[in-house]
Amino acid sequence: MASAVPEIVRSIDDWSTGMAATKIDKKASEDAVMRMTNNVKARVEVKSRRYDLPDDLHQDMASLQTTTTELLRQYWSTVYPPPPDQVLSVATPAQLAARAEKMIGYLEKTRSKVEQLLQKARLLGVDVARLEAIFQPTIQAVQKALTTHASRTGRR
């Protein structure tokens, strides 16, 4: 094993000399770049057809989904804090309750934001039923958080 190390080091040191001597055929390199470019172009086209949604609507949907997921994560972290060995900061029960209230305030607006997206989809001629199905799990998760909060606080 120890005798192999100097040989490996020599071969690594000599790689640049070998690379300098390599001649790349111009036509072959242009063909390779064209194939890679066409591959990327085809992947982008497939992706856009797969979603079959206008880019701005897709971005709005992704943004709403990401934001709502983060709000849910923050809400549930106030209800079910991490185990004591994973606590990064110490928040008082009052601080946790205030943060939960704040997250619930944002989550209560989710349904109207989804409705705005559905309206935008209608105007763009997109199948609204499909978007409703896409957002159904998110709406259910938000509803679960709202129901849980209401039962914990007596708020209806």
GROMACS .gro file of N, CA and C in nm:
model
  468
    1MET      N    1   0.082  -0.119   0.000
    1MET     CA    2   0.000   0.000   0.000
    1MET      C    3   0.086   0.125   0.000
    2ALA      N    4   0.187   0.129   0.088
    2ALA     CA    5   0.272   0.247   0.098
    2ALA      C    6   0.350   0.270  -0.030
    3SER      N    7   0.384   0.164  -0.102
    3SER     CA    8   0.459   0.179  -0.226
    3SER      C    9   0.371   0.234  -0.339
    4ALA      N   10   0.241   0.218  -0.327
    4ALA     CA   11   0.150   0.266  -0.431
    4ALA      C   12   0.129   0.417  -0.423
    5VAL      N   13   0.146   0.474  -0.304
    5VAL     CA   14   0.119   0.617  -0.286
    5VAL      C   15   0.211   0.703  -0.373
    6PRO      N   16   0.343   0.680  -0.376
    6PRO     CA   17   0.428   0.765  -0.462
    6PRO      C   18   0.389   0.754  -0.610
    7GLU      N   19   0.350   0.635  -0.654
    7GLU     CA   20   0.309   0.617  -0.793
    7GLU      C   21   0.182   0.697  -0.824
    8ILE      N   22   0.088   0.697  -0.731
    8ILE     CA   23  -0.036   0.774  -0.749
    8ILE      C   24  -0.005   0.923  -0.753
    9VAL      N   25   0.082   0.968  -0.666
    9VAL     CA   26   0.120   1.109  -0.662
    9VAL      C   27   0.185   1.149  -0.794
   10ARG      N   28   0.275   1.063  -0.849
   10ARG     CA   29   0.340   1.094  -0.977
   10ARG      C   30   0.237   1.102  -1.090
   11SER      N   31   0.139   1.010  -1.088
   11SER     CA   32   0.039   1.011  -1.197
   11SER      C   33  -0.050   1.134  -1.187
   12ILE      N   34  -0.077   1.179  -1.065
   12ILE     CA   35  -0.157   1.301  -1.049
   12ILE      C   36  -0.078   1.422  -1.095
   13ASP      N   37   0.052   1.426  -1.062
   13ASP     CA   38   0.135   1.539  -1.103
   13ASP      C   39   0.148   1.547  -1.255
   14ASP      N   40   0.141   1.435  -1.324
   14ASP     CA   41   0.159   1.431  -1.469
   14ASP      C   42   0.030   1.454  -1.548
   15TRP      N   43  -0.082   1.469  -1.484
   15TRP     CA   44  -0.208   1.480  -1.557
   15TRP      C   45  -0.213   1.604  -1.646
   16SER      N   46  -0.156   1.717  -1.598
   16SER     CA   47  -0.164   1.839  -1.677
   16SER      C   48  -0.082   1.828  -1.805
   17THR      N   49   0.029   1.756  -1.800
   17THR     CA   50   0.110   1.735  -1.920
   17THR      C   51   0.030   1.653  -2.021
   18GLY      N   52  -0.036   1.551  -1.973
   18GLY     CA   53  -0.118   1.467  -2.061
   18GLY      C   54  -0.234   1.545  -2.120
   19MET      N   55  -0.295   1.632  -2.041
   19MET     CA   56  -0.407   1.713  -2.091
   19MET      C   57  -0.360   1.811  -2.197
   20ALA      N   58  -0.242   1.869  -2.178
   20ALA     CA   59  -0.191   1.966  -2.274
   20ALA      C   60  -0.165   1.901  -2.409
   21ALA      N   61  -0.130   1.775  -2.408
   21ALA     CA   62  -0.102   1.704  -2.533
   21ALA      C   63  -0.229   1.655  -2.602
   22THR      N   64  -0.342   1.660  -2.533
   22THR     CA   65  -0.467   1.610  -2.590
   22THR      C   66  -0.520   1.709  -2.693
   23LYS      N   67  -0.556   1.655  -2.809
   23LYS     CA   68  -0.615   1.737  -2.915
   23LYS      C   69  -0.762   1.701  -2.925
   24ILE      N   70  -0.846   1.804  -2.916
   24ILE     CA   71  -0.991   1.783  -2.923
   24ILE      C   72  -1.037   1.824  -3.062
   25ASP      N   73  -1.106   1.732  -3.127
   25ASP     CA   74  -1.160   1.759  -3.259
   25ASP      C   75  -1.270   1.865  -3.248
   26LYS      N   76  -1.256   1.972  -3.326
   26LYS     CA   77  -1.351   2.083  -3.319
   26LYS      C   78  -1.492   2.037  -3.352
   27LYS      N   79  -1.509   1.958  -3.454
   27LYS     CA   80  -1.641   1.911  -3.495
   27LYS      C   81  -1.703   1.825  -3.384
   28ALA      N   82  -1.623   1.737  -3.326
   28ALA     CA   83  -1.673   1.650  -3.220
   28ALA      C   84  -1.716   1.730  -3.098
   29SER      N   85  -1.638   1.833  -3.062
   29SER     CA   86  -1.675   1.914  -2.945
   29SER      C   87  -1.800   1.996  -2.973
   30GLU      N   88  -1.813   2.049  -3.096
   30GLU     CA   89  -1.933   2.124  -3.131
   30GLU      C   90  -2.056   2.033  -3.128
   31ASP      N   91  -2.040   1.910  -3.179
   31ASP     CA   92  -2.151   1.814  -3.176
   31ASP      C   93  -2.191   1.781  -3.033
   32ALA      N   94  -2.092   1.763  -2.947
   32ALA     CA   95  -2.121   1.731  -2.807
   32ALA      C   96  -2.196   1.846  -2.739
   33VAL      N   97  -2.153   1.968  -2.763
   33VAL     CA   98  -2.220   2.084  -2.704
   33VAL      C   99  -2.363   2.095  -2.758
   34MET      N  100  -2.381   2.071  -2.887
   34MET     CA  101  -2.516   2.076  -2.945
   34MET      C  102  -2.606   1.968  -2.884
   35ARG      N  103  -2.554   1.848  -2.867
   35ARG     CA  104  -2.634   1.741  -2.806
   35ARG      C  105  -2.672   1.777  -2.663
   36MET      N  106  -2.578   1.833  -2.588
   36MET     CA  107  -2.610   1.874  -2.450
   36MET      C  108  -2.714   1.986  -2.449
   37THR      N  109  -2.699   2.082  -2.537
   37THR     CA  110  -2.794   2.193  -2.545
   37THR      C  111  -2.933   2.142  -2.581
   38ASN      N  112  -2.940   2.054  -2.680
   38ASN     CA  113  -3.069   1.998  -2.720
   38ASN      C  114  -3.132   1.916  -2.608
   39ASN      N  115  -3.049   1.846  -2.531
   39ASN     CA  116  -3.098   1.767  -2.419
   39ASN      C  117  -3.161   1.858  -2.314
   40VAL      N  118  -3.092   1.966  -2.281
   40VAL     CA  119  -3.145   2.060  -2.181
   40VAL      C  120  -3.274   2.123  -2.233
   41LYS      N  121  -3.275   2.162  -2.359
   41LYS     CA  122  -3.394   2.222  -2.419
   41LYS      C  123  -3.512   2.125  -2.413
   42ALA      N  124  -3.488   2.000  -2.446
   42ALA     CA  125  -3.595   1.899  -2.442
   42ALA      C  126  -3.647   1.879  -2.301
   43ARG      N  127  -3.557   1.878  -2.203
   43ARG     CA  128  -3.600   1.862  -2.064
   43ARG      C  129  -3.687   1.979  -2.018
   44VAL      N  130  -3.649   2.100  -2.057
   44VAL     CA  131  -3.728   2.218  -2.021
   44VAL      C  132  -3.866   2.210  -2.085
   45GLU      N  133  -3.871   2.169  -2.210
   45GLU     CA  134  -4.000   2.158  -2.280
   45GLU      C  135  -4.089   2.053  -2.214
   46VAL      N  136  -4.030   1.938  -2.178
   46VAL     CA  137  -4.107   1.832  -2.112
   46VAL      C  138  -4.160   1.882  -1.979
   47LYS      N  139  -4.076   1.950  -1.904
   47LYS     CA  140  -4.118   2.001  -1.773
   47LYS      C  141  -4.234   2.099  -1.788
   48SER      N  142  -4.226   2.189  -1.885
   48SER     CA  143  -4.333   2.287  -1.901
   48SER      C  144  -4.461   2.220  -1.949
   49ARG      N  145  -4.451   2.118  -2.032
   49ARG     CA  146  -4.570   2.046  -2.077
   49ARG      C  147  -4.629   1.963  -1.964
   50ARG      N  148  -4.542   1.908  -1.879
   50ARG     CA  149  -4.589   1.825  -1.769
   50ARG      C  150  -4.680   1.906  -1.676
   51TYR      N  151  -4.640   2.027  -1.646
   51TYR     CA  152  -4.723   2.110  -1.559
   51TYR      C  153  -4.840   2.169  -1.637
   52ASP      N  154  -4.817   2.197  -1.764
   52ASP     CA  155  -4.921   2.252  -1.851
   52ASP      C  156  -4.990   2.372  -1.786
   53LEU      N  157  -4.909   2.455  -1.722
   53LEU     CA  158  -4.960   2.575  -1.656
   53LEU      C  159  -4.876   2.693  -1.701
   54PRO      N  160  -4.937   2.810  -1.712
   54PRO     CA  161  -4.857   2.929  -1.741
   54PRO      C  162  -4.752   2.948  -1.631
   55ASP      N  163  -4.635   2.993  -1.672
   55ASP     CA  164  -4.524   3.007  -1.577
   55ASP      C  165  -4.558   3.093  -1.457
   56ASP      N  166  -4.623   3.207  -1.478
   56ASP     CA  167  -4.651   3.296  -1.366
   56ASP      C  168  -4.749   3.232  -1.268
   57LEU      N  169  -4.847   3.157  -1.320
   57LEU     CA  170  -4.942   3.088  -1.232
   57LEU      C  171  -4.870   2.978  -1.153
   58HIS      N  172  -4.783   2.906  -1.221
   58HIS     CA  173  -4.707   2.800  -1.155
   58HIS      C  174  -4.619   2.858  -1.044
   59GLN      N  175  -4.556   2.971  -1.072
   59GLN     CA  176  -4.472   3.036  -0.970
   59GLN      C  177  -4.556   3.082  -0.851
   60ASP      N  178  -4.673   3.139  -0.878
   60ASP     CA  179  -4.761   3.184  -0.770
   60ASP      C  180  -4.806   3.065  -0.684
   61MET      N  181  -4.837   2.954  -0.751
   61MET     CA  182  -4.878   2.834  -0.678
   61MET      C  183  -4.765   2.783  -0.589
   62ALA      N  184  -4.645   2.777  -0.645
   62ALA     CA  185  -4.529   2.729  -0.569
   62ALA      C  186  -4.500   2.820  -0.450
   63SER      N  187  -4.512   2.950  -0.472
   63SER     CA  188  -4.488   3.047  -0.365
   63SER      C  189  -4.590   3.030  -0.252
   64LEU      N  190  -4.717   3.017  -0.289
   64LEU     CA  191  -4.821   2.999  -0.187
   64LEU      C  192  -4.800   2.869  -0.110
   65GLN      N  193  -4.766   2.763  -0.183
   65GLN     CA  194  -4.743   2.634  -0.118
   65GLN      C  195  -4.626   2.641  -0.020
   66THR      N  196  -4.518   2.701  -0.064
   66THR     CA  197  -4.398   2.713   0.021
   66THR      C  198  -4.427   2.797   0.145
   67THR      N  199  -4.492   2.909   0.125
   67THR     CA  200  -4.524   2.997   0.238
   67THR      C  201  -4.617   2.929   0.337
   68THR      N  202  -4.720   2.864   0.285
   68THR     CA  203  -4.816   2.797   0.373
   68THR      C  204  -4.750   2.684   0.451
   69THR      N  205  -4.665   2.609   0.385
   69THR     CA  206  -4.593   2.500   0.453
   69THR      C  207  -4.507   2.554   0.566
   70GLU      N  208  -4.440   2.664   0.541
   70GLU     CA  209  -4.356   2.725   0.645
   70GLU      C  210  -4.441   2.776   0.761
   71LEU      N  211  -4.554   2.840   0.731
   71LEU     CA  212  -4.643   2.888   0.837
   71LEU      C  213  -4.696   2.771   0.921
   72LEU      N  214  -4.731   2.662   0.854
   72LEU     CA  215  -4.777   2.542   0.927
   72LEU      C  216  -4.666   2.487   1.015
   73ARG      N  217  -4.545   2.482   0.961
   73ARG     CA  218  -4.432   2.432   1.040
   73ARG      C  219  -4.411   2.517   1.165
   74GLN      N  220  -4.418   2.649   1.146
   74GLN     CA  221  -4.399   2.737   1.261
   74GLN      C  222  -4.513   2.724   1.361
   75TYR      N  223  -4.636   2.711   1.312
   75TYR     CA  224  -4.748   2.694   1.404
   75TYR      C  225  -4.731   2.566   1.486
   76TRP      N  226  -4.708   2.454   1.416
   76TRP     CA  227  -4.698   2.326   1.488
   76TRP      C  228  -4.578   2.323   1.583
   77SER      N  229  -4.473   2.400   1.550
   77SER     CA  230  -4.358   2.403   1.642
   77SER      C  231  -4.392   2.477   1.771
   78THR      N  232  -4.496   2.561   1.770
   78THR     CA  233  -4.538   2.626   1.895
   78THR      C  234  -4.630   2.535   1.975
   79VAL      N  235  -4.704   2.450   1.906
   79VAL     CA  236  -4.796   2.359   1.973
   79VAL      C  237  -4.722   2.238   2.028
   80TYR      N  238  -4.633   2.184   1.946
   80TYR     CA  239  -4.554   2.067   1.985
   80TYR      C  240  -4.408   2.102   1.973
   81PRO      N  241  -4.353   2.170   2.073
   81PRO     CA  242  -4.212   2.209   2.068
   81PRO      C  243  -4.121   2.087   2.057
   82PRO      N  244  -3.999   2.107   2.009
   82PRO     CA  245  -3.906   1.994   1.996
   82PRO      C  246  -3.871   1.936   2.132
   83PRO      N  247  -3.822   1.812   2.133
   83PRO     CA  248  -3.778   1.752   2.260
   83PRO      C  249  -3.673   1.839   2.328
   84PRO      N  250  -3.661   1.828   2.460
   84PRO     CA  251  -3.568   1.913   2.535
   84PRO      C  252  -3.424   1.906   2.484
   85ASP      N  253  -3.382   1.791   2.434
   85ASP     CA  254  -3.244   1.780   2.386
   85ASP      C  255  -3.223   1.847   2.251
   86GLN      N  256  -3.330   1.894   2.187
   86GLN     CA  257  -3.320   1.961   2.057
   86GLN      C  258  -3.360   2.108   2.063
   87VAL      N  259  -3.380   2.161   2.180
   87VAL     CA  260  -3.423   2.300   2.194
   87VAL      C  261  -3.307   2.392   2.157
   88LEU      N  262  -3.334   2.483   2.063
   88LEU     CA  263  -3.232   2.579   2.021
   88LEU      C  264  -3.248   2.711   2.093
   89SER      N  265  -3.372   2.746   2.127
   89SER     CA  266  -3.395   2.867   2.203
   89SER      C  267  -3.505   2.838   2.304
   90VAL      N  268  -3.504   2.917   2.408
   90VAL     CA  269  -3.603   2.897   2.513
   90VAL      C  270  -3.709   3.005   2.500
   91ALA      N  271  -3.830   2.962   2.468
   91ALA     CA  272  -3.942   3.056   2.457
   91ALA      C  273  -4.039   3.027   2.570
   92THR      N  274  -4.092   3.132   2.626
   92THR     CA  275  -4.190   3.114   2.734
   92THR      C  276  -4.322   3.068   2.674
   93PRO      N  277  -4.409   3.010   2.756
   93PRO     CA  278  -4.541   2.971   2.706
   93PRO      C  279  -4.616   3.089   2.644
   94ALA      N  280  -4.601   3.207   2.702
   94ALA     CA  281  -4.668   3.326   2.648
   94ALA      C  282  -4.613   3.361   2.509
   95GLN      N  283  -4.482   3.348   2.493
   95GLN     CA  284  -4.422   3.377   2.363
   95GLN      C  285  -4.467   3.275   2.258
   96LEU      N  286  -4.475   3.148   2.299
   96LEU     CA  287  -4.522   3.044   2.208
   96LEU      C  288  -4.667   3.068   2.168
   97ALA      N  289  -4.749   3.108   2.265
   97ALA     CA  290  -4.890   3.136   2.236
   97ALA      C  291  -4.904   3.254   2.141
   98ALA      N  292  -4.822   3.356   2.161
   98ALA     CA  293  -4.827   3.474   2.074
   98ALA      C  294  -4.785   3.437   1.932
   99ARG      N  295  -4.681   3.355   1.921
   99ARG     CA  296  -4.636   3.313   1.788
   99ARG      C  297  -4.741   3.225   1.721
  100ALA      N  298  -4.804   3.137   1.798
  100ALA     CA  299  -4.911   3.053   1.743
  100ALA      C  300  -5.024   3.140   1.691
  101GLU      N  301  -5.063   3.239   1.769
  101GLU     CA  302  -5.170   3.332   1.728
  101GLU      C  303  -5.133   3.403   1.598
  102LYS      N  304  -5.009   3.447   1.589
  102LYS     CA  305  -4.962   3.516   1.470
  102LYS      C  306  -4.969   3.424   1.348
  103MET      N  307  -4.922   3.300   1.362
  103MET     CA  308  -4.924   3.204   1.251
  103MET      C  309  -5.068   3.171   1.210
  104ILE      N  310  -5.156   3.158   1.308
  104ILE     CA  311  -5.298   3.131   1.278
  104ILE      C  312  -5.358   3.247   1.200
  105GLY      N  313  -5.322   3.369   1.237
  105GLY     CA  314  -5.370   3.486   1.164
  105GLY      C  315  -5.332   3.479   1.016
  106TYR      N  316  -5.210   3.438   0.988
  106TYR     CA  317  -5.167   3.422   0.849
  106TYR      C  318  -5.238   3.305   0.782
  107LEU      N  319  -5.248   3.193   0.855
  107LEU     CA  320  -5.310   3.073   0.797
  107LEU      C  321  -5.458   3.095   0.765
  108GLU      N  322  -5.525   3.180   0.841
  108GLU     CA  323  -5.666   3.209   0.814
  108GLU      C  324  -5.686   3.273   0.676
  109LYS      N  325  -5.582   3.332   0.623
  109LYS     CA  326  -5.590   3.398   0.492
  109LYS      C  327  -5.562   3.303   0.376
  110THR      N  328  -5.524   3.181   0.406
  110THR     CA  329  -5.485   3.087   0.301
  110THR      C  330  -5.597   3.058   0.203
  111ARG      N  331  -5.717   3.034   0.254
  111ARG     CA  332  -5.830   3.002   0.167
  111ARG      C  333  -5.854   3.113   0.065
  112SER      N  334  -5.847   3.239   0.110
  112SER     CA  335  -5.872   3.349   0.016
  112SER      C  336  -5.758   3.360  -0.086
  113LYS      N  337  -5.637   3.327  -0.044
  113LYS     CA  338  -5.524   3.330  -0.139
  113LYS      C  339  -5.538   3.220  -0.244
  114VAL      N  340  -5.587   3.104  -0.202
  114VAL     CA  341  -5.612   2.997  -0.297
  114VAL      C  342  -5.723   3.040  -0.393
  115GLU      N  343  -5.825   3.103  -0.339
  115GLU     CA  344  -5.935   3.151  -0.425
  115GLU      C  345  -5.885   3.253  -0.527
  116GLN      N  346  -5.793   3.338  -0.487
  116GLN     CA  347  -5.735   3.435  -0.582
  116GLN      C  348  -5.660   3.362  -0.694
  117LEU      N  349  -5.587   3.257  -0.658
  117LEU     CA  350  -5.517   3.178  -0.760
  117LEU      C  351  -5.616   3.109  -0.853
  118LEU      N  352  -5.726   3.057  -0.797
  118LEU     CA  353  -5.827   2.992  -0.880
  118LEU      C  354  -5.889   3.092  -0.976
  119GLN      N  355  -5.913   3.213  -0.929
  119GLN     CA  356  -5.968   3.317  -1.016
  119GLN      C  357  -5.870   3.349  -1.128
  120LYS      N  358  -5.745   3.359  -1.094
  120LYS     CA  359  -5.642   3.385  -1.196
  120LYS      C  360  -5.639   3.271  -1.298
  121ALA      N  361  -5.651   3.148  -1.249
  121ALA     CA  362  -5.652   3.031  -1.338
  121ALA      C  363  -5.772   3.037  -1.433
  122ARG      N  364  -5.888   3.074  -1.380
  122ARG     CA  365  -6.008   3.087  -1.465
  122ARG      C  366  -5.983   3.187  -1.579
  123LEU      N  367  -5.924   3.300  -1.543
  123LEU     CA  368  -5.897   3.403  -1.643
  123LEU      C  369  -5.797   3.356  -1.748
  124LEU      N  370  -5.708   3.266  -1.708
  124LEU     CA  371  -5.607   3.214  -1.800
  124LEU      C  372  -5.655   3.089  -1.875
  125GLY      N  373  -5.777   3.045  -1.842
  125GLY     CA  374  -5.832   2.927  -1.910
  125GLY      C  375  -5.777   2.795  -1.861
  126VAL      N  376  -5.728   2.793  -1.739
  126VAL     CA  377  -5.672   2.671  -1.679
  126VAL      C  378  -5.782   2.596  -1.606
  127ASP      N  379  -5.775   2.464  -1.608
  127ASP     CA  380  -5.873   2.379  -1.540
  127ASP      C  381  -5.868   2.403  -1.389
  128VAL      N  382  -5.969   2.470  -1.337
  128VAL     CA  383  -5.974   2.509  -1.196
  128VAL      C  384  -5.987   2.386  -1.106
  129ALA      N  385  -6.062   2.286  -1.151
  129ALA     CA  386  -6.079   2.165  -1.070
  129ALA      C  387  -5.945   2.098  -1.044
  130ARG      N  388  -5.857   2.104  -1.141
  130ARG     CA  389  -5.723   2.047  -1.124
  130ARG      C  390  -5.646   2.121  -1.016
  131LEU      N  391  -5.654   2.254  -1.018
  131LEU     CA  392  -5.585   2.333  -0.916
  131LEU      C  393  -5.645   2.311  -0.778
  132GLU      N  394  -5.777   2.298  -0.771
  132GLU     CA  395  -5.841   2.270  -0.643
  132GLU      C  396  -5.790   2.137  -0.587
  133ALA      N  397  -5.775   2.038  -0.673
  133ALA     CA  398  -5.724   1.907  -0.630
  133ALA      C  399  -5.579   1.918  -0.583
  134ILE      N  400  -5.502   2.000  -0.651
  134ILE     CA  401  -5.361   2.020  -0.614
  134ILE      C  402  -5.351   2.081  -0.475
  135PHE      N  403  -5.438   2.179  -0.447
  135PHE     CA  404  -5.431   2.250  -0.319
  135PHE      C  405  -5.510   2.182  -0.206
  136GLN      N  406  -5.584   2.077  -0.236
  136GLN     CA  407  -5.668   2.012  -0.135
  136GLN      C  408  -5.588   1.967  -0.011
  137PRO      N  409  -5.474   1.900  -0.027
  137PRO     CA  410  -5.398   1.861   0.094
  137PRO      C  411  -5.353   1.981   0.176
  138THR      N  412  -5.317   2.088   0.109
  138THR     CA  413  -5.273   2.209   0.181
  138THR      C  414  -5.389   2.269   0.259
  139ILE      N  415  -5.505   2.279   0.195
  139ILE     CA  416  -5.624   2.332   0.262
  139ILE      C  417  -5.661   2.245   0.381
  140GLN      N  418  -5.651   2.114   0.366
  140GLN     CA  419  -5.682   2.024   0.477
  140GLN      C  420  -5.584   2.043   0.593
  141ALA      N  421  -5.457   2.060   0.561
  141ALA     CA  422  -5.357   2.082   0.666
  141ALA      C  423  -5.382   2.214   0.739
  142VAL      N  424  -5.416   2.316   0.664
  142VAL     CA  425  -5.447   2.447   0.725
  142VAL      C  426  -5.571   2.433   0.813
  143GLN      N  427  -5.673   2.365   0.762
  143GLN     CA  428  -5.797   2.347   0.840
  143GLN      C  429  -5.769   2.272   0.969
  144LYS      N  430  -5.682   2.173   0.964
  144LYS     CA  431  -5.646   2.096   1.085
  144LYS      C  432  -5.580   2.189   1.187
  145ALA      N  433  -5.490   2.276   1.140
  145ALA     CA  434  -5.424   2.370   1.232
  145ALA      C  435  -5.526   2.467   1.291
  146LEU      N  436  -5.617   2.518   1.208
  146LEU     CA  437  -5.718   2.612   1.257
  146LEU      C  438  -5.810   2.546   1.359
  147THR      N  439  -5.851   2.423   1.331
  147THR     CA  440  -5.939   2.349   1.423
  147THR      C  441  -5.867   2.320   1.555
  148THR      N  442  -5.743   2.278   1.544
  148THR     CA  443  -5.664   2.249   1.664
  148THR      C  444  -5.649   2.375   1.748
  149HIS      N  445  -5.617   2.485   1.683
  149HIS     CA  446  -5.599   2.610   1.756
  149HIS      C  447  -5.730   2.652   1.824
  150ALA      N  448  -5.840   2.639   1.753
  150ALA     CA  449  -5.968   2.677   1.810
  150ALA      C  450  -6.001   2.592   1.932
  151SER      N  451  -5.973   2.462   1.925
  151SER     CA  452  -6.005   2.376   2.040
  151SER      C  453  -5.911   2.401   2.157
  152ARG      N  454  -5.788   2.442   2.130
  152ARG     CA  455  -5.692   2.468   2.237
  152ARG      C  456  -5.718   2.602   2.305
  153THR      N  457  -5.771   2.698   2.229
  153THR     CA  458  -5.788   2.833   2.283
  153THR      C  459  -5.934   2.868   2.311
  154GLY      N  460  -6.026   2.781   2.267
  154GLY     CA  461  -6.168   2.811   2.284
  154GLY      C  462  -6.217   2.913   2.182
  155ARG      N  463  -6.133   2.947   2.088
  155ARG     CA  464  -6.167   3.044   1.983
  155ARG      C  465  -6.239   2.973   1.869
  156ARG      N  466  -6.346   3.027   1.822
  156ARG     CA  467  -6.421   2.966   1.710
  156ARG      C  468  -6.424   3.056   1.592
   0.00000   0.00000   0.00000
